Short mmCIF file of C-alpha atoms in Angstrom, two decimals:
data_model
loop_
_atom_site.label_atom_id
_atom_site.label_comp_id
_atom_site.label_asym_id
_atom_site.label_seq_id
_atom_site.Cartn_x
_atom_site.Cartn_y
_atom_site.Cartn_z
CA UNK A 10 130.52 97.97 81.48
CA UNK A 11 129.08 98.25 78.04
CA UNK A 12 126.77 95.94 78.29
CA UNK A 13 124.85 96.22 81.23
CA UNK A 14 123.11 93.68 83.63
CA UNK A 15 121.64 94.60 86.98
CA UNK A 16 122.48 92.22 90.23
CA UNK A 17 119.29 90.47 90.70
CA UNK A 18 120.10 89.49 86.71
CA UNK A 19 123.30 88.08 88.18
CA UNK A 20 121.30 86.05 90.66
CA UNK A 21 118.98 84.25 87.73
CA UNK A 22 122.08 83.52 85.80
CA UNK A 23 123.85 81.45 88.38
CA UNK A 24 120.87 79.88 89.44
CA UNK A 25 120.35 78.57 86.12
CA UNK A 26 123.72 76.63 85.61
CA UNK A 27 124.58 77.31 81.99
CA UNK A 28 128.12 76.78 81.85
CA UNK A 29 129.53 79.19 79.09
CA UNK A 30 130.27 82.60 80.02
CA UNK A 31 129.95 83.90 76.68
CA UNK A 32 125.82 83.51 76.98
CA UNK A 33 125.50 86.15 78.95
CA UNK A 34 125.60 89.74 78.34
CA UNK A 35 128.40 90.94 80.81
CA UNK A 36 132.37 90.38 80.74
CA UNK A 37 134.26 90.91 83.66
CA UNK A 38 136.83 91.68 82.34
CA UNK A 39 135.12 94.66 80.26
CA UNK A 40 136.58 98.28 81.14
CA UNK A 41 133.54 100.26 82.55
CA UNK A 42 132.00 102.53 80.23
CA UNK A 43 132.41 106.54 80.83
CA UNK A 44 128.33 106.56 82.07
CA UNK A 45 128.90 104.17 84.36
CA UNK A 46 132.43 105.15 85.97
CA UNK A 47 131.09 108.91 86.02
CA UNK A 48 127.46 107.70 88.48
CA UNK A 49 130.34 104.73 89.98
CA UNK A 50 132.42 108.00 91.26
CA UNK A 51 129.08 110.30 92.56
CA UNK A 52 127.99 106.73 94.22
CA UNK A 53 131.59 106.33 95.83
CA UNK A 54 131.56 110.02 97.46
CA UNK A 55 128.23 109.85 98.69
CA UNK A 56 128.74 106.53 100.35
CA UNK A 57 131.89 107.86 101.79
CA UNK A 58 130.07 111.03 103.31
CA UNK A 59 127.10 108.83 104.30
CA UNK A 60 129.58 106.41 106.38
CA UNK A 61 131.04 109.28 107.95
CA UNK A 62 127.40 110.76 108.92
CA UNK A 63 125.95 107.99 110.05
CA UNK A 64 129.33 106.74 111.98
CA UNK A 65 128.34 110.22 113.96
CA UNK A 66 125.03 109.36 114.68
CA UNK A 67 126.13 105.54 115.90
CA UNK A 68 128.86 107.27 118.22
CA UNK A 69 126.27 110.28 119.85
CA UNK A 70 123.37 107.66 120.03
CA UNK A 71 125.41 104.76 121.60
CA UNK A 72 127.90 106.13 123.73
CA UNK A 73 127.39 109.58 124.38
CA UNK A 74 123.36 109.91 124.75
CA UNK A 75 120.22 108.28 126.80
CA UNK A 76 117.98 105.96 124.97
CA UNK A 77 114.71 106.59 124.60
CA UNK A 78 112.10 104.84 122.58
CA UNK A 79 112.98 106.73 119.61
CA UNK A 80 116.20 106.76 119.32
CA UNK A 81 116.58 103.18 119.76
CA UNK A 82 114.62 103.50 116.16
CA UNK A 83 117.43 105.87 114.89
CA UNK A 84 120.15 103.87 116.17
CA UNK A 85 118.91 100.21 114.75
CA UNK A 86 118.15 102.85 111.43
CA UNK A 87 121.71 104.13 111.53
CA UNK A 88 122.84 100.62 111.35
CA UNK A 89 121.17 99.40 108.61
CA UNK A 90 122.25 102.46 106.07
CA UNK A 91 126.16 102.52 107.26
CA UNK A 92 126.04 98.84 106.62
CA UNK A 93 123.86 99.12 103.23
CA UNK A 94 126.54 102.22 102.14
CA UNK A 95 129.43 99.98 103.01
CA UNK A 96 127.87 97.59 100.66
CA UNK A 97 127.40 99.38 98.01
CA UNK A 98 131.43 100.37 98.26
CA UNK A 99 132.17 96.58 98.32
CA UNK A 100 130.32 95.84 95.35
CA UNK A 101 131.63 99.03 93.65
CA UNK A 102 135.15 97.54 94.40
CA UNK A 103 134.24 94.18 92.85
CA UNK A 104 132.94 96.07 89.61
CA UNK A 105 136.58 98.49 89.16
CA UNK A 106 139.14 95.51 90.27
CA UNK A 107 137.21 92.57 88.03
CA UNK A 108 138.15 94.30 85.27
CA UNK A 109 141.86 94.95 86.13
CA UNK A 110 142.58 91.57 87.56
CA UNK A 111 139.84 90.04 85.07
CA UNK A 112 138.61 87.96 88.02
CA UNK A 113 136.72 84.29 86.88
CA UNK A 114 133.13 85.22 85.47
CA UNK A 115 131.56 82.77 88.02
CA UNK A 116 133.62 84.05 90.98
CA UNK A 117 132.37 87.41 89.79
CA UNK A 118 128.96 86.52 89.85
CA UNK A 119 128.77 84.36 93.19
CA UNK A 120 130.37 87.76 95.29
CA UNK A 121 127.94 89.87 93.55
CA UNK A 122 125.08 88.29 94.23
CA UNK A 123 126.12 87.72 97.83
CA UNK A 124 126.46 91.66 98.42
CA UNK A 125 123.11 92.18 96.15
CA UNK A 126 121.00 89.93 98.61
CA UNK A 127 123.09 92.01 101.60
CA UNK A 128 121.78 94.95 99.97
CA UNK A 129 118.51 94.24 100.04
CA UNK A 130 118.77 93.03 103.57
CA UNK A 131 119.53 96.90 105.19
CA UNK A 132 117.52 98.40 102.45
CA UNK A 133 114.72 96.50 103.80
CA UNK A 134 115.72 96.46 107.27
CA UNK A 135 116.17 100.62 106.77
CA UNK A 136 112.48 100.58 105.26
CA UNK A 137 110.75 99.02 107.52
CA UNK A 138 112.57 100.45 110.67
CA UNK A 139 111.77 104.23 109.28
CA UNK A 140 108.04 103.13 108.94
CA UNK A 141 108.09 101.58 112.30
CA UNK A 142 109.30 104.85 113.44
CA UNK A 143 107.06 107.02 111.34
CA UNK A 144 103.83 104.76 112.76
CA UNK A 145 105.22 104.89 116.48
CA UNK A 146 104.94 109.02 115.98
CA UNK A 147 101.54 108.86 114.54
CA UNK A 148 100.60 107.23 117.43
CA UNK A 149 102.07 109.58 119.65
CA UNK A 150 100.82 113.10 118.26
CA UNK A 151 96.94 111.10 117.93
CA UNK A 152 96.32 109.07 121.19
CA UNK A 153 98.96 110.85 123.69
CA UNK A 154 97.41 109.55 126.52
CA UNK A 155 96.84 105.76 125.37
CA UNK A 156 100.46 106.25 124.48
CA UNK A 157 101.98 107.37 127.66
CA UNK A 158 99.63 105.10 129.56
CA UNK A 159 99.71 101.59 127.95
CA UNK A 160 103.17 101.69 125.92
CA UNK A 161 105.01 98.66 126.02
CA UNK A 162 107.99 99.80 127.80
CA UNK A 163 110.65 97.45 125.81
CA UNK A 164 108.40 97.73 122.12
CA UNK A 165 110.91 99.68 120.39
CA UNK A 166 113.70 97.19 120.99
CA UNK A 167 111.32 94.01 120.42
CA UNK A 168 109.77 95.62 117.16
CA UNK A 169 113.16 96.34 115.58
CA UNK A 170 114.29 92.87 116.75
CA UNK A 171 111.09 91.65 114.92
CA UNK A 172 111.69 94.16 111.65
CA UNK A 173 115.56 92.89 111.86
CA UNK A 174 114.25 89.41 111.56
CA UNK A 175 111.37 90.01 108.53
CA UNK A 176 113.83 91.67 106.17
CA UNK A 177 116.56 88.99 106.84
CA UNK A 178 113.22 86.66 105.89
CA UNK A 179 112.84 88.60 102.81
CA UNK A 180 116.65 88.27 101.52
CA UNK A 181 117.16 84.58 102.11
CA UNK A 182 113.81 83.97 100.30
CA UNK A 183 115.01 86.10 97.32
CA UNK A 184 118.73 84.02 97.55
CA UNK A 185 117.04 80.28 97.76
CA UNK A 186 114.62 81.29 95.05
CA UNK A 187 117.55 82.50 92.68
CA UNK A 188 120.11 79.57 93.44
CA UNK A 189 117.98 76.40 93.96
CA UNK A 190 114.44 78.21 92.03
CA UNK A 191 113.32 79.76 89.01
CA UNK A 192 111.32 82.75 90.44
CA UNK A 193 113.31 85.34 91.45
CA UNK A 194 112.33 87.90 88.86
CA UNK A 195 108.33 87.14 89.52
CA UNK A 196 109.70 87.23 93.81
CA UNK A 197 111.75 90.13 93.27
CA UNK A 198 109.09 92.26 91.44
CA UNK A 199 106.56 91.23 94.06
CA UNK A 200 109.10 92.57 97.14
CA UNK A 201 109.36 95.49 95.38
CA UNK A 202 106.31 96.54 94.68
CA UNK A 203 104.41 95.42 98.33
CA UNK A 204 107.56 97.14 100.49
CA UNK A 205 107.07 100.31 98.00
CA UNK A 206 103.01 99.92 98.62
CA UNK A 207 103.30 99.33 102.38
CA UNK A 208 106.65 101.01 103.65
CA UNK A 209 107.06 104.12 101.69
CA UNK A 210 103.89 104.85 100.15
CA UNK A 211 100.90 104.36 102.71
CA UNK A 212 103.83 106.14 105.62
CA UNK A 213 104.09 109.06 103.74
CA UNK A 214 100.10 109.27 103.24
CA UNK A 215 99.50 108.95 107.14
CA UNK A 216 102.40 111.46 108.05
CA UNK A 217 101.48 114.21 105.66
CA UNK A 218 97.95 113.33 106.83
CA UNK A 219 98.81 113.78 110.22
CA UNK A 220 100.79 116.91 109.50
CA UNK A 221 97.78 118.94 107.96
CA UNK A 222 95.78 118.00 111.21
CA UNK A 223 98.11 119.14 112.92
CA UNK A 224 98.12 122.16 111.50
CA UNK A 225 94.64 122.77 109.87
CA UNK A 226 92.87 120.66 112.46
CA UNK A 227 90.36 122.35 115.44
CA UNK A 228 92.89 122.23 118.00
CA UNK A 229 96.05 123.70 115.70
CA UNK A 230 99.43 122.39 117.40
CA UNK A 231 103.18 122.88 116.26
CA UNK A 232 104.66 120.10 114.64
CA UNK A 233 107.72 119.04 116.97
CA UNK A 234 111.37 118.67 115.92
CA UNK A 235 111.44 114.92 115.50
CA UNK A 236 108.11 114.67 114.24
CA UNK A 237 109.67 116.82 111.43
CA UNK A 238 112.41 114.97 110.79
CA UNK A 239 110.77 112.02 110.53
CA UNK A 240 108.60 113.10 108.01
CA UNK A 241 111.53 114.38 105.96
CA UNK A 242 112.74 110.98 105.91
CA UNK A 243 109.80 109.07 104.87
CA UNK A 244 109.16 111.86 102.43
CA UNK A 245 112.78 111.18 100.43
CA UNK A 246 112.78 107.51 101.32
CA UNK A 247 109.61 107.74 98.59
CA UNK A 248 111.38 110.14 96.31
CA UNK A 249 115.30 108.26 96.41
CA UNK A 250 113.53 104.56 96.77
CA UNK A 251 111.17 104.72 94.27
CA UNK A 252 113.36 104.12 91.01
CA UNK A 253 115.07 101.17 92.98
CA UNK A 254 111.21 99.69 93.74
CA UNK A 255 110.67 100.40 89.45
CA UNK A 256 114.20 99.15 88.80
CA UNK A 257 113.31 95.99 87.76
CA UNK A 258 110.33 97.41 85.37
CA UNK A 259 112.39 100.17 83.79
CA UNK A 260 115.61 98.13 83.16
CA UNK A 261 114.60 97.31 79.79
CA UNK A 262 113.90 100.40 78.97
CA UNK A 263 116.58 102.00 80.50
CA UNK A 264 119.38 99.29 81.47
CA UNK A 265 121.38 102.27 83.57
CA UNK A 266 118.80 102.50 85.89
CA UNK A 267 120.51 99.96 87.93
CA UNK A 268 123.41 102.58 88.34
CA UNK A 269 120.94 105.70 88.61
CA UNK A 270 119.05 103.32 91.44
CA UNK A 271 122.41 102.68 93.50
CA UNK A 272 123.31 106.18 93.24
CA UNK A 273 119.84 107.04 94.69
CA UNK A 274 119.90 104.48 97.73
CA UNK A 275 123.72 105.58 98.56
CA UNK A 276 121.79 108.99 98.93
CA UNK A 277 119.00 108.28 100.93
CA UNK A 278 120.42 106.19 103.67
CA UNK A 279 123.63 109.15 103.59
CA UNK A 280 120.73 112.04 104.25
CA UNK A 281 119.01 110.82 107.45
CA UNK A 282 122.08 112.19 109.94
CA UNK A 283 121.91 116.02 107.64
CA UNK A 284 117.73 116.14 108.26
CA UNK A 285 118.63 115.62 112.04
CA UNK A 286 121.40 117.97 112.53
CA UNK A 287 119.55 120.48 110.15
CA UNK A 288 116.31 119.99 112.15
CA UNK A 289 117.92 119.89 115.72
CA UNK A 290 120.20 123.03 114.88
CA UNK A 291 117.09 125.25 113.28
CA UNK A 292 116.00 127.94 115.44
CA UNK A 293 113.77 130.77 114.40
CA UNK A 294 115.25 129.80 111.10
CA UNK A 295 119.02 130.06 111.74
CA UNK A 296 121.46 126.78 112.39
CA UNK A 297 122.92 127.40 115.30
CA UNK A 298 124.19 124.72 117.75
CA UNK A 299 127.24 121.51 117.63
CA UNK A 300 126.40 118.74 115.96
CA UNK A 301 126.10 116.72 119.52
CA UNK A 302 123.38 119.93 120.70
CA UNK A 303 121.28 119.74 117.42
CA UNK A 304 121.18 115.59 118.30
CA UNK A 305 120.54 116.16 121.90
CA UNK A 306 117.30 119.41 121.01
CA UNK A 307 116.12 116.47 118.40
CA UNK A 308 116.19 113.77 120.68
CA UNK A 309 115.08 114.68 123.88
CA UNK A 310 112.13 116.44 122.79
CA UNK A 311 111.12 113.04 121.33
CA UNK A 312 111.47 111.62 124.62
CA UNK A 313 109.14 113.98 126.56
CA UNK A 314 106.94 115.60 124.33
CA UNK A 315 104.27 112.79 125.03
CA UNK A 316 104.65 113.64 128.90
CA UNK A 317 103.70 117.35 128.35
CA UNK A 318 101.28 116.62 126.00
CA UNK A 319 97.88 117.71 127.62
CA UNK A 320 94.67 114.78 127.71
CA UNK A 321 92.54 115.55 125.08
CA UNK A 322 89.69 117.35 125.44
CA UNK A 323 91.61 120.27 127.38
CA UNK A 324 90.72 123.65 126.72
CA UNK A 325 94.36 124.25 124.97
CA UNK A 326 97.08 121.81 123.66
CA UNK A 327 100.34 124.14 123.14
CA UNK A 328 103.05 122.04 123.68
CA UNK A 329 104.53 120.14 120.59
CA UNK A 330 103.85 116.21 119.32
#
């Protein structure tokens, strides 16, 4: 694609009903440039692996596992990247057969803005579940025993009900505004930059905040295993998400940074199921355990660290958060 136009781009143009393909800056029917077939392929493989990862954690988490509060956060989390990944591989396909069957510019353009708003639906969805996740562990490692005592017992499963519903909000506002309005760059640029603010920014803060009282605090404790993951997560959900939350700013700039952006995403929602197995398996710095084991060491520590977890004010707190 010599000329390059990002998808939210594709959602203005058929929203404003000019007629004649050849006012816009992107043919179908246009062979992909080498750039752009070379970060198409890395995008393609790390999709793939990502499907395959998180297809693990879905089968271990729903069929072969308890649920606990947290990993009813995983799970709904696991969801939104293998669908966000699968995507992505759709709306590769569209971009590699267009070209070869030179499909109808406006056919073109309607399935690639449906996938772009689907996209934005688990990246959201993925966002705000992590933070949601990220917060719930906060909560646990600083008020253990308002945590264990007055927990909702069901709050997991109504809050990523709740998240589910916000980001599926967020995407049909961003498709009416395109198709029937004339703000989706001005909506789109506020989205970004308030779910980069709010759900990737201020969670990393807290966590690494948390993290150095943890261990620099009076009362030093020991990070746990999930704790640790999860701040692995929210620490490359900032680094991979940020160019996609710029994307928009930077195009004009740098129009691949659509393609650098995918590439990115397909890469942080493909990472979460390595930080667990890496985290579950480590012990006294060697990875040793199955895949289902590392899960299992992860998991289940989660689930009961808050019920060893001495009242505050005790003379020692050893266990983990």
């Amino acid at each position: 694609m010599n000329k390059t136009i990002t998808t939210e781009d594709s959602l203005i143009n058929m929203s404003s009903g000019r007629g004649d393909p050849q006012e816009f800056s992107y043919d179908p029917c246009e062979e992909p440039s080498y750039d752009i077939l070379i970060l198409s392929g890395v995008c393609t493989c790390i999709s793939l692996c990502g499907l395959v990862g998180n297809g693990v954690v879905l089968w271990l988490l729903g069929f072969r596992m308890k649920q606990n509060p947290f990993t009813v956060y995983v799970l709904n989390l696991a969801i939104a990247d293998f669908s966000l990944l699968l995507v992505l591989l759709l709306n590769l396909s569209l971009h590699f057969i267009s070209p070869e069957y030179c499909i109808s510019y406006y056919v073109f353009f309607l399935i690639n803005s449906i996938l772009f708003v689907l996209f934005l639906f688990c990246y959201f969805a993925g966002m705000y579940l992590l933070t949601a996740m990220s917060m719930e562990r906060c909560l646990a490692a600083l008020f253990p025993l308002w945590y264990r005592c007055h927990r909702p017992k069901h709050l997991s499963g109504i809050l990523c009900g709740v998240l589910w519903a916000l980001a599926a909000l967020f995407a049909t506002l961003m498709f009416t505004s395109c198709f029937f309005g004339e703000s989706c760059h001005q909506l789109f640029y506020v989205l970004s930059s308030v779910n980069f603010v709010l759900f990737s920014f201020i969670p990393l803060l807290s966590n690494l905040a948390l993290f150095i009282k943890l261990r620099c605090g009076s009362q030093r404790r020991h990070p746990g295993k999930l704790y640790v993951a999860v701040l692995l997560s929210v620490t490359f959900l900032f680094i991979l998400g940020f160019p996609f939350s710029v994307e928009t700013f930077l195009a004009v700039f740098y129009p691949r940074i659509y393609y650098v952006s995918c590439v990115l995403a397909s890469l942080n929602s493909s990472i979460n199921p390595v930080i667990y197995f890496l985290v579950g398996s480590c012990r006294r710095c060697q990875f040793q355990c199955s895949i289902r084991a590392a899960f299992q060491r992860l998991f289940e520590e989660g689930a009961t660290s808050e019920e060893r977890s001495q009242v505050p004010g005790d003379a020692v707190m050893e266990t983990s958060v």
